[in-house]
mmCIF file of C-alpha atoms and ligand atoms in Angstrom:
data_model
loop_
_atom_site.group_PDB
_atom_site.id
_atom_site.type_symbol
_atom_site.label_atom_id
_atom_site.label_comp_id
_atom_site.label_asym_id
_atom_site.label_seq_id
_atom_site.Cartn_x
_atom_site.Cartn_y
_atom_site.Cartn_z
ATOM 1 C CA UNK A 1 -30.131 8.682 -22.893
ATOM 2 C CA UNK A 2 -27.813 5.888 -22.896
ATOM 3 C CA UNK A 3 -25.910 3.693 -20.170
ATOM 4 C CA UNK A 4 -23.133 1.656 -21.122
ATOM 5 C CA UNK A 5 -21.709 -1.238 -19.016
ATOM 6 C CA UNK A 6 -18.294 -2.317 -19.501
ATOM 7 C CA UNK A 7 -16.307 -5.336 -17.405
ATOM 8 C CA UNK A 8 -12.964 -5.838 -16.717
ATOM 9 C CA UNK A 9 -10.951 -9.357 -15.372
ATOM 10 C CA UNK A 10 -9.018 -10.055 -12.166
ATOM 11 C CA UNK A 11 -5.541 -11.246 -12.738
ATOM 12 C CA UNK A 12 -2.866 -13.583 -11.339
ATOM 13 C CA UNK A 13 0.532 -13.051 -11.334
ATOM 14 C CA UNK A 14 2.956 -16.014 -12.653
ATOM 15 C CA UNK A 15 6.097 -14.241 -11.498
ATOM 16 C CA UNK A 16 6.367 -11.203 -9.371
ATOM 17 C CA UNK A 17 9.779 -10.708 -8.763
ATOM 18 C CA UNK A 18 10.157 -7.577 -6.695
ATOM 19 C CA UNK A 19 13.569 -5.222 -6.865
ATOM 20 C CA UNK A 20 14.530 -1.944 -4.540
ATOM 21 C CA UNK A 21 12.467 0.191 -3.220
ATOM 22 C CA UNK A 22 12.753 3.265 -5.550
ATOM 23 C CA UNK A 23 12.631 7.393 -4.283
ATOM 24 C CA UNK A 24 8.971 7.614 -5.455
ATOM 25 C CA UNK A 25 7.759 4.844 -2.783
ATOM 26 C CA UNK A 26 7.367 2.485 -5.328
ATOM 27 C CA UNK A 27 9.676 -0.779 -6.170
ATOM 28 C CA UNK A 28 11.081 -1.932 -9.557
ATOM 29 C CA UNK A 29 9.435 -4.789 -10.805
ATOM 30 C CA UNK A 30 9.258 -7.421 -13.032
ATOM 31 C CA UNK A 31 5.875 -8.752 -13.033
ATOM 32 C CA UNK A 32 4.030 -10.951 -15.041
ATOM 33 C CA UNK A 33 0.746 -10.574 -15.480
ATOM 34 C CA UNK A 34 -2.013 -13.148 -16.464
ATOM 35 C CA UNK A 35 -5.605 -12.032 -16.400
ATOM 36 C CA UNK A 36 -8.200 -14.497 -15.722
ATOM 37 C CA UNK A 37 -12.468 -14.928 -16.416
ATOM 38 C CA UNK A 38 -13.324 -13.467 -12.758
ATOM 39 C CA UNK A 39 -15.074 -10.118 -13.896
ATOM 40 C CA UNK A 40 -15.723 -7.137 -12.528
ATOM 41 C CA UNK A 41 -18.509 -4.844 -14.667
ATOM 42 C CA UNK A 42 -19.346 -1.045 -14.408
ATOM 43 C CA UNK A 43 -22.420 0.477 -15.512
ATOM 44 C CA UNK A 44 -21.959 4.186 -16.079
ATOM 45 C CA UNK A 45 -25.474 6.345 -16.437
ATOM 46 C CA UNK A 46 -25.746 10.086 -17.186
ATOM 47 C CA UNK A 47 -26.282 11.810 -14.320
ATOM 48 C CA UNK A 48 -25.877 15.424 -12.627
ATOM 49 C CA UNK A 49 -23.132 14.935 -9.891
ATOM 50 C CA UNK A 50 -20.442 11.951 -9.917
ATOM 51 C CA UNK A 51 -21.430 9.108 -7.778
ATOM 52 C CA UNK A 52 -20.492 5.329 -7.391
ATOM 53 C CA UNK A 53 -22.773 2.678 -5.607
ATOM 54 C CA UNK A 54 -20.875 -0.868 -5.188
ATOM 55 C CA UNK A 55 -22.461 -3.885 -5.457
ATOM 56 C CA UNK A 56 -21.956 -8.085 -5.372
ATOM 57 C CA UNK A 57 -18.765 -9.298 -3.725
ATOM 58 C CA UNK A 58 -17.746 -7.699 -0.722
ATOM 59 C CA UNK A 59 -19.237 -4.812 -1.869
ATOM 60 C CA UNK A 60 -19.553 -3.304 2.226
ATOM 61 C CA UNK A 61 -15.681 -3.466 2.087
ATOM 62 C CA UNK A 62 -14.976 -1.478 -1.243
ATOM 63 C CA UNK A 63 -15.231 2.187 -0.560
ATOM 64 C CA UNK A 64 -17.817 4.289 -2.045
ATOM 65 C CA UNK A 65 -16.385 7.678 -1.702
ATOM 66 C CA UNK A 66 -14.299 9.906 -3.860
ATOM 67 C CA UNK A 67 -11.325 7.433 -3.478
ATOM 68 C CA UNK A 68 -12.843 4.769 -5.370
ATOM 69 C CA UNK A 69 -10.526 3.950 -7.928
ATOM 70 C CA UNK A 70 -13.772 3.546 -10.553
ATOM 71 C CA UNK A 71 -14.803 7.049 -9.253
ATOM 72 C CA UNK A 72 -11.322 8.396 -10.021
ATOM 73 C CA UNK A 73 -11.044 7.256 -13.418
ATOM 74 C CA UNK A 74 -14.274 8.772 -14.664
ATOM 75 C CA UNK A 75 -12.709 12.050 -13.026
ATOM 76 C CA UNK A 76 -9.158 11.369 -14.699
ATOM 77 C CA UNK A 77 -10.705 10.813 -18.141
ATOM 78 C CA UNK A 78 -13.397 13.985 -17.670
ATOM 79 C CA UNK A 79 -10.306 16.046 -16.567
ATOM 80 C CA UNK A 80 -8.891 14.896 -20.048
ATOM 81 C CA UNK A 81 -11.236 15.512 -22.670
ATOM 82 C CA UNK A 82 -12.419 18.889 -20.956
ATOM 83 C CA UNK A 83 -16.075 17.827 -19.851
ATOM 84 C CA UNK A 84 -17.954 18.031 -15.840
ATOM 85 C CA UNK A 85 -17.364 14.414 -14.140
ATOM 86 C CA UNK A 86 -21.110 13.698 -14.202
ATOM 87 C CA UNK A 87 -21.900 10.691 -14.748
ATOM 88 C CA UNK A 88 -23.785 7.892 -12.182
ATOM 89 C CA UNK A 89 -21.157 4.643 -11.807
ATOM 90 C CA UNK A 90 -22.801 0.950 -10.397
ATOM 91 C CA UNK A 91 -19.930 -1.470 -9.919
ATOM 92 C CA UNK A 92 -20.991 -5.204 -9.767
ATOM 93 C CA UNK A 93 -18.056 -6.878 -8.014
ATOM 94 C CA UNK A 94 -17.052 -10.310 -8.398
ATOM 95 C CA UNK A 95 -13.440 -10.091 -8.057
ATOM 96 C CA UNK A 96 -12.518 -10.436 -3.849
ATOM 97 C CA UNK A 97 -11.786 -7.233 -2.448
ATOM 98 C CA UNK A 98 -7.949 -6.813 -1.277
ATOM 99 C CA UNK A 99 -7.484 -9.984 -2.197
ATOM 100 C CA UNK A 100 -4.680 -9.641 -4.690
ATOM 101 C CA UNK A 101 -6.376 -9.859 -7.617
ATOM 102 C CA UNK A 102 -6.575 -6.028 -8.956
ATOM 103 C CA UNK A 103 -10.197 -6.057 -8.112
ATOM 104 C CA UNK A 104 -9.919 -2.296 -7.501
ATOM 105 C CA UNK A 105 -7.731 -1.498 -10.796
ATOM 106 C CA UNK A 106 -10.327 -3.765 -13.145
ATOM 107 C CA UNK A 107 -13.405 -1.178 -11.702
ATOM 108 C CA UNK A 108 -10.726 1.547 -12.914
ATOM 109 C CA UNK A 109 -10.411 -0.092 -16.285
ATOM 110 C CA UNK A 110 -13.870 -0.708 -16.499
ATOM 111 C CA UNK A 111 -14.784 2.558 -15.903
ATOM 112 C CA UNK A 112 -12.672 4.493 -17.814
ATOM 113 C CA UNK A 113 -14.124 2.133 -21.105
ATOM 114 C CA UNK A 114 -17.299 2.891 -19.816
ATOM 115 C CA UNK A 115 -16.934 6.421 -19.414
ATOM 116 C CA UNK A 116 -14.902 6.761 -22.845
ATOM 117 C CA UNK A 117 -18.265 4.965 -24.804
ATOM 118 C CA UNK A 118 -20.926 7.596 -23.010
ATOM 119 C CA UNK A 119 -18.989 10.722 -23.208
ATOM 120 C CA UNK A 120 -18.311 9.185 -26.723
ATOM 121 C CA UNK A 121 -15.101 10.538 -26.303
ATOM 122 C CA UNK A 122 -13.122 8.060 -28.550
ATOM 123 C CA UNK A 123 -9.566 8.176 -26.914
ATOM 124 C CA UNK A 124 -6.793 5.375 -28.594
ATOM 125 C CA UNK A 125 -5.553 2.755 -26.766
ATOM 126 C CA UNK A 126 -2.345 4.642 -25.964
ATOM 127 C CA UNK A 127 -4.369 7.720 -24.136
ATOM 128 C CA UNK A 128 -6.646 5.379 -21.911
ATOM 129 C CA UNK A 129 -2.912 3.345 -20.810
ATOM 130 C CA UNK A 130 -1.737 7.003 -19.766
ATOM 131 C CA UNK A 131 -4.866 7.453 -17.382
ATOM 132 C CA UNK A 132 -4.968 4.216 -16.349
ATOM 133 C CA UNK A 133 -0.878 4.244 -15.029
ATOM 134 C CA UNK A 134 -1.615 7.646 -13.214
ATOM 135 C CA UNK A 135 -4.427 5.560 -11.361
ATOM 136 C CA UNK A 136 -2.599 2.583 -10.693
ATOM 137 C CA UNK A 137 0.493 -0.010 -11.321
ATOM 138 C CA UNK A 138 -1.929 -2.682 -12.544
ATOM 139 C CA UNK A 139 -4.353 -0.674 -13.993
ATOM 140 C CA UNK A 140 -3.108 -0.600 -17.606
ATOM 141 C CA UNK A 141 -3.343 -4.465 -17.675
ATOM 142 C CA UNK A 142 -6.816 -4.352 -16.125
ATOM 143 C CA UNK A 143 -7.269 -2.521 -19.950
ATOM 144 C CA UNK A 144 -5.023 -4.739 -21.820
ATOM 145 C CA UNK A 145 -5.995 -8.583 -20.057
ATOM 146 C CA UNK A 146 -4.018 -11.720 -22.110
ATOM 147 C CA UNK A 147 -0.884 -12.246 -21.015
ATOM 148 C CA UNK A 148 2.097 -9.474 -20.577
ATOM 149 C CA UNK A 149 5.028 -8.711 -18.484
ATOM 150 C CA UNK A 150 4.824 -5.439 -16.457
ATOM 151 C CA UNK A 151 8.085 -3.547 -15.800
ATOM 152 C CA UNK A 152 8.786 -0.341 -13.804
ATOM 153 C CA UNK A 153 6.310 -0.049 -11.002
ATOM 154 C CA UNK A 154 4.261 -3.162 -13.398
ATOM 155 C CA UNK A 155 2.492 -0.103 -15.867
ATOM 156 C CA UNK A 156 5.048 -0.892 -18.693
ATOM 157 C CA UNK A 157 3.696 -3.848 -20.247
ATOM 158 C CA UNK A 158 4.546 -5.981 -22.841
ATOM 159 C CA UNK A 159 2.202 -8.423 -24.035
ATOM 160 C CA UNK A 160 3.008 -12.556 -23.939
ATOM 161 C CA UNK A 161 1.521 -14.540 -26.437
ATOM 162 C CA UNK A 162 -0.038 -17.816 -24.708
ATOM 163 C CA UNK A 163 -1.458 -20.736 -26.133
ATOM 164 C CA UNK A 164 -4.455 -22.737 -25.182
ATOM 165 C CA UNK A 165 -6.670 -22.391 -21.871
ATOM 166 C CA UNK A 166 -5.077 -22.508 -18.037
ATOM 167 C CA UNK A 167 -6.986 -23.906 -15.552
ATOM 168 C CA UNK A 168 -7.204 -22.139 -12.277
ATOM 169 C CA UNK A 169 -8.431 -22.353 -8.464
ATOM 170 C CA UNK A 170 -8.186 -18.941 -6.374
ATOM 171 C CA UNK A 171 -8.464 -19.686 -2.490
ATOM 172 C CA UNK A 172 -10.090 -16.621 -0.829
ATOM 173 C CA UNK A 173 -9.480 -15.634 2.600
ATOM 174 C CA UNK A 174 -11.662 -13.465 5.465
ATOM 175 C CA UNK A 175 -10.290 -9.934 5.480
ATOM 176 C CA UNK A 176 -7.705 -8.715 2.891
ATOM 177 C CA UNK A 177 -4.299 -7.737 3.278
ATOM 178 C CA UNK A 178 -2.842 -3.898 2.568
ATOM 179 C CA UNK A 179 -0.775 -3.688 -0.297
ATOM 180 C CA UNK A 180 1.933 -1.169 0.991
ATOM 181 C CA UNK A 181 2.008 -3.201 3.872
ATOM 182 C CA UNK A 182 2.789 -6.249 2.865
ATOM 183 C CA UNK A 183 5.641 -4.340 0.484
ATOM 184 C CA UNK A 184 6.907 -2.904 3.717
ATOM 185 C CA UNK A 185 7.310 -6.289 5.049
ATOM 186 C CA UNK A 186 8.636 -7.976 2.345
ATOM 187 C CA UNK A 187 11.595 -4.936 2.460
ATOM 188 C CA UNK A 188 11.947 -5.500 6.425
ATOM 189 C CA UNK A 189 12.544 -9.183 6.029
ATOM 190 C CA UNK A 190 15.068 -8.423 3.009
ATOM 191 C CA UNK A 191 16.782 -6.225 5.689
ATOM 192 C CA UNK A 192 20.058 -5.628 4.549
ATOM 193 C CA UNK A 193 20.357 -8.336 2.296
ATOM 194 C CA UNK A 194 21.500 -7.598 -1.448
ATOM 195 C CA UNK A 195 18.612 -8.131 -4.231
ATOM 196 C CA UNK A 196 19.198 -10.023 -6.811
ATOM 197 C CA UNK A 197 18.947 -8.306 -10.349
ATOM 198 C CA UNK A 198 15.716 -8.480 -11.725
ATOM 199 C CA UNK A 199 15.778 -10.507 -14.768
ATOM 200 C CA UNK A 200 12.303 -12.218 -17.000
ATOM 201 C CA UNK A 201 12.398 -15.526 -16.495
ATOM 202 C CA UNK A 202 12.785 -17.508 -20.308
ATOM 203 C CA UNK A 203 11.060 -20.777 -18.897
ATOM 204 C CA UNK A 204 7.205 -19.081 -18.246
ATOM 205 C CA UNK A 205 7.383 -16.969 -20.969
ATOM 206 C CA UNK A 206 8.141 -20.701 -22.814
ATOM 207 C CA UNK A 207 5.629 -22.703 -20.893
ATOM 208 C CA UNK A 208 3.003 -19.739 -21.521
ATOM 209 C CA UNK A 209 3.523 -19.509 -25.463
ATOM 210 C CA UNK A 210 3.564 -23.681 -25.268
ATOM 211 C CA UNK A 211 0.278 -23.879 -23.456
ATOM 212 C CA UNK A 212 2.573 -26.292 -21.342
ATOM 213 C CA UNK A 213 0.624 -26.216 -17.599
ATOM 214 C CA UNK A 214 2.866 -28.431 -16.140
ATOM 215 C CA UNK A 215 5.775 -26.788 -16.714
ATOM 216 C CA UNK A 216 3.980 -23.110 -15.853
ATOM 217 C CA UNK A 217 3.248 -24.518 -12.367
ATOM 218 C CA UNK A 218 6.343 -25.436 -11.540
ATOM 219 C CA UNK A 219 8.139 -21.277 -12.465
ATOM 220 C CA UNK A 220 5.077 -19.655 -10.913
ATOM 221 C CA UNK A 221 6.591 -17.914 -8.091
ATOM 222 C CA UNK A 222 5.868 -14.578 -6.187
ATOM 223 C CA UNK A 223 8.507 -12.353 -4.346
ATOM 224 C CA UNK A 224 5.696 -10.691 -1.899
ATOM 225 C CA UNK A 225 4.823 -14.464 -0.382
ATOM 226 C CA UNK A 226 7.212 -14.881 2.504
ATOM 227 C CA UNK A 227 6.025 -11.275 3.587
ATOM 228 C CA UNK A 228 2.424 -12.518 2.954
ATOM 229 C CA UNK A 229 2.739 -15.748 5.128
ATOM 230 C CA UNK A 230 4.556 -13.397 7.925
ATOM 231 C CA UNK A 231 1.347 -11.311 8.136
ATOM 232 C CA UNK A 232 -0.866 -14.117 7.408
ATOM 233 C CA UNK A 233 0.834 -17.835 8.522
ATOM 234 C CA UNK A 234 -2.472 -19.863 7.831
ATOM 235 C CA UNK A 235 -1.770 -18.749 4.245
ATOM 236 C CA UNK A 236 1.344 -21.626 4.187
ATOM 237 C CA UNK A 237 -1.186 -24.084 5.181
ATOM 238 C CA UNK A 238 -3.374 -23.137 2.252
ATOM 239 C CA UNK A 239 -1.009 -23.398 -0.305
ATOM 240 C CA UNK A 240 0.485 -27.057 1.253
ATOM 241 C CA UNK A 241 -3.210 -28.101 0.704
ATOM 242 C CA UNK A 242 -3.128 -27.382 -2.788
ATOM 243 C CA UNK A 243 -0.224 -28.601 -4.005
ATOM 244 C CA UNK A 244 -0.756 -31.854 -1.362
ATOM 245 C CA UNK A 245 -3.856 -32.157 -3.217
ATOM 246 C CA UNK A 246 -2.393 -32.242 -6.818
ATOM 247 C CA UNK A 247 -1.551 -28.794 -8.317
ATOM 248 C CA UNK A 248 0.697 -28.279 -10.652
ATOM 249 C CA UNK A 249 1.459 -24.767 -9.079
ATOM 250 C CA UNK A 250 0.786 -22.953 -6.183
ATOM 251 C CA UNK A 251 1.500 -19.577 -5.674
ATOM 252 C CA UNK A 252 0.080 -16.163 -3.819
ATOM 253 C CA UNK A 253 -1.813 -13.787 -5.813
ATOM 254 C CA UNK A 254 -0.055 -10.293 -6.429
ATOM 255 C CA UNK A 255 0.330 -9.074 -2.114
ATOM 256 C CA UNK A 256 -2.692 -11.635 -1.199
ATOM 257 C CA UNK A 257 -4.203 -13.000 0.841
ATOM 258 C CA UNK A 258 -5.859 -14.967 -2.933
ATOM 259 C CA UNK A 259 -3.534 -18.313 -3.333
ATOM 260 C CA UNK A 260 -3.418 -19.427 -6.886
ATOM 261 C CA UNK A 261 -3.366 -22.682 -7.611
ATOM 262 C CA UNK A 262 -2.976 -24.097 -11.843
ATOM 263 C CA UNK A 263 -4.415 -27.365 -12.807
ATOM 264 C CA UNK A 264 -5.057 -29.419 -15.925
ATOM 265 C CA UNK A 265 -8.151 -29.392 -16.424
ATOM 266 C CA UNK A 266 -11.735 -27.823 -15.003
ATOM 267 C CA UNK A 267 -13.013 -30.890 -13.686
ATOM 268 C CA UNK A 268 -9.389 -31.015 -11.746
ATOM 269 C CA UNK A 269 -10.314 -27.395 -10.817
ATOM 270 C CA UNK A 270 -13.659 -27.916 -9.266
ATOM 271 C CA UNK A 271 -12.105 -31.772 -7.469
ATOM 272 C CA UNK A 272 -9.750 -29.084 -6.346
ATOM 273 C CA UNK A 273 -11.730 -26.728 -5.201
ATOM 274 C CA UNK A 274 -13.886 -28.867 -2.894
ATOM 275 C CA UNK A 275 -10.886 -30.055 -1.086
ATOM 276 C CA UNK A 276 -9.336 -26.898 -0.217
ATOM 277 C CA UNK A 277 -13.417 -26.300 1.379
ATOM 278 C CA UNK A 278 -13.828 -29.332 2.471
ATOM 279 C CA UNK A 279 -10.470 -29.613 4.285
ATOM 280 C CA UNK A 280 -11.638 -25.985 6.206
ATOM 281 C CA UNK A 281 -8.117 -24.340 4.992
ATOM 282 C CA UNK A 282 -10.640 -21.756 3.347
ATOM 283 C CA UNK A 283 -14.187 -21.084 3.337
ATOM 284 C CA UNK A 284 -14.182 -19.976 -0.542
ATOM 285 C CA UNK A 285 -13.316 -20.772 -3.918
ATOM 286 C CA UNK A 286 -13.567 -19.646 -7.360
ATOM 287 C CA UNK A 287 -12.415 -21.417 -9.972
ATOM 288 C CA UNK A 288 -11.434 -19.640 -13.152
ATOM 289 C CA UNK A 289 -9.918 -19.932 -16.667
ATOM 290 C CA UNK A 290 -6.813 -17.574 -18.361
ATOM 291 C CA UNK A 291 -5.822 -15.718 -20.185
ATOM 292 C CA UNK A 292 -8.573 -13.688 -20.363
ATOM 293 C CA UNK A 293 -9.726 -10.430 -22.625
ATOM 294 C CA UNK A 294 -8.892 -6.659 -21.257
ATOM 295 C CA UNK A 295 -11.320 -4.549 -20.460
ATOM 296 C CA UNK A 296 -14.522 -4.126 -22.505
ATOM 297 C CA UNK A 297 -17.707 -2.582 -23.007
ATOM 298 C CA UNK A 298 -20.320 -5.074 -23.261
ATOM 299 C CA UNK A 299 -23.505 -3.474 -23.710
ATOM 300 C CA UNK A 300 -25.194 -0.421 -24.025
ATOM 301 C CA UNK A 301 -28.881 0.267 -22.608
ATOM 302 C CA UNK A 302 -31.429 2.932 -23.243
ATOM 303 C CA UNK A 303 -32.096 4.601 -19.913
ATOM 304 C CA UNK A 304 -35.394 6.838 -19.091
ATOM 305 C CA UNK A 305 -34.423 10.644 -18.797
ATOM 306 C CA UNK A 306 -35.135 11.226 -14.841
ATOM 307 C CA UNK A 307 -34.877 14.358 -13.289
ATOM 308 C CA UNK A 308 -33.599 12.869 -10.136
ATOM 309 C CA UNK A 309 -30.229 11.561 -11.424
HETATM 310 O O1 C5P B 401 0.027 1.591 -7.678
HETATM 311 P P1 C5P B 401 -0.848 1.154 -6.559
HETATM 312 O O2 C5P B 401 -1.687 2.273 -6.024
HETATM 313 O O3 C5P B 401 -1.673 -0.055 -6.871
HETATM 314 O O4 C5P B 401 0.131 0.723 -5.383
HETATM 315 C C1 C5P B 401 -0.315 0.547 -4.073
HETATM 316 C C2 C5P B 401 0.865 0.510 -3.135
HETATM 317 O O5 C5P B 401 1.617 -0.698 -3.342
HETATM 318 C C3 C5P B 401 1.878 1.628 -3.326
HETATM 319 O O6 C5P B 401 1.518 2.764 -2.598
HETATM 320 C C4 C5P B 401 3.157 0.992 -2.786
HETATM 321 O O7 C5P B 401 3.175 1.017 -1.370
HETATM 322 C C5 C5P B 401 3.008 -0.457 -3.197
HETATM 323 N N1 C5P B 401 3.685 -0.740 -4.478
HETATM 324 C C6 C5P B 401 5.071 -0.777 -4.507
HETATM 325 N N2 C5P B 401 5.712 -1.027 -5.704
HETATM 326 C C7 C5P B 401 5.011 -1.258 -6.829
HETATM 327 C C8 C5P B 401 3.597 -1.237 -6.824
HETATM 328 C C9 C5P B 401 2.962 -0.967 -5.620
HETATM 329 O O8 C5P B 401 5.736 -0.591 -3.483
HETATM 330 N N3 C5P B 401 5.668 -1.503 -7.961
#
């Protein structure tokens, strides 16, 4: 009997630039993704019924039920190759919870490597994207990681190259925000304003493929913000801190409440990180380093054959 653990990375977005709200509840979007080294790993054990225990990070707030999203890819992917969900899933979480980093689509990812390597089921890259997109917009680049732009609802991706090592500092708040939420306020304080075609924007894809931070920080930008800040207003003082204090970008992470903030350096990320404590404008940091590798499995254990599982 074997377990396997696989991990999977948060992400930041550079750009999120967010178009109508389409029949299926979903909006258009062009979104560009950038995954960074803030893992989240899942351990997947043979067992007799399907069950998920959550630990590190937040792990009270993540749910532990049928509707985690880890939970729901092991049944996606047993569903697919014809075989009984059973298998025992114990997600370590570093990435915040709700915090607008895809901490709930890298567990998905995760899983469904994990699952894939113990049912030995061997699906290509282009099957596991399928099952990822039915269990979320950001789940196929929780599998992919690097660099990429995300079109549609985000599950189209294309991937960027990039060159070099960015330097981050992620600003967590108490409490997360809801994701359709904060869409449905972003919409309300369009109103009936017209949106502006969605187009990628040339300069990140050129500061990206450059390695050029300085030049990243200034296009990072994020359509879901000003809807962020209206649920959220302390958020504007966290991201004034940041960029007071030096950034060369600051920007919300996906629908928050996470602020990104790029710098040159990781000494210039931890500096930066003790401010933003020290100054009380948040009681956490991580600091962090992109683009990072998709989802992986990263080792493989030999478990004793108990009854009980
Ligand atoms: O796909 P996912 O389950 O992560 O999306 C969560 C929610 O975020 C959706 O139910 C929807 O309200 C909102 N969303 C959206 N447009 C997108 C992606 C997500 O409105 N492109």
């Amino acid at each position: 009997m074997e377990s396997v653990t696989a991990r999977a990375p948060a992400k930041v977005n550079l750009r999120l630039d967010v178009g109508p709200l389409r029949d299926d509840g979903y909006h258009e979007l062009i979104n560009v993704f950038h995954a960074v080294s803030v893992f989240d790993e899942v351990t997947a054990y043979p067992a007799k019924t399907l069950r998920v225990e959550v630990v590190g990070e937040g792990a009270r707030h993540t749910p532990t039920g049928e509707d985690n999203l880890a939970c729901a890819a092991a049944r996606a992917l047993a569903e697919r190759i014809g075989v009984p969900p059973h298998v025992a899933l114990r997600v370590h979480k570093s990435i915040p919870v709700a915090g607008g980093m895809a901490g709930g689509s890298a567990d998905a990812a995760a899983a469904l490597v994990a699952c894939d390597a113990l049912w030995q089921a061997g699906l290509d890259t282009t099957e596991l994207r399928g099952l990822a997109a039915g269990l979320g917009s950001d789940v196929p680049f929780a599998l992919l990681g690097g660099s990429a732009v995300g079109y549609g609802r985000g599950e189209t991706l294309t991937p960027l190259p990039a060159h070099g090592t960015f330097h981050w500092v992620f600003a967590l708040a108490d409490g997360g925000l809801s994701t359709p939420e904060v869409y449905r306020t972003c919409d309300e304080l369009r109103g009936d304003a017209d949106i502006p075609v969605l187009r990628l924007d040339d300069l990140v894809i050129a500061a990206l493929r450059s390695g050029d931070a300085g030049s990243l920080g200034a296009r990072l930008s994020n359509d879901l913000q000003p809807a962020a800040v209206s649920l959220r207003p302390s958020l504007s003082d966290v991201l004034a801190t940041g960029r007071a204090a030096g950034a060369l970008g600051a920007v919300l992470s996906g629908s928050g409440p996470t602020c990104a903030f790029l710098v040159e350096s990781g000494e210039r990320a931890s500096t930066l990180a003790n401010t933003l404590v020290r100054t009380g404008v948040c009681r956490r940091c991580l600091t962090a380093t992109g683009p990072a590798a998709g989802a992986a499995v990263m080792d493989r254990a030999l478990v004793p054959d108990r009854a009980d599982r």
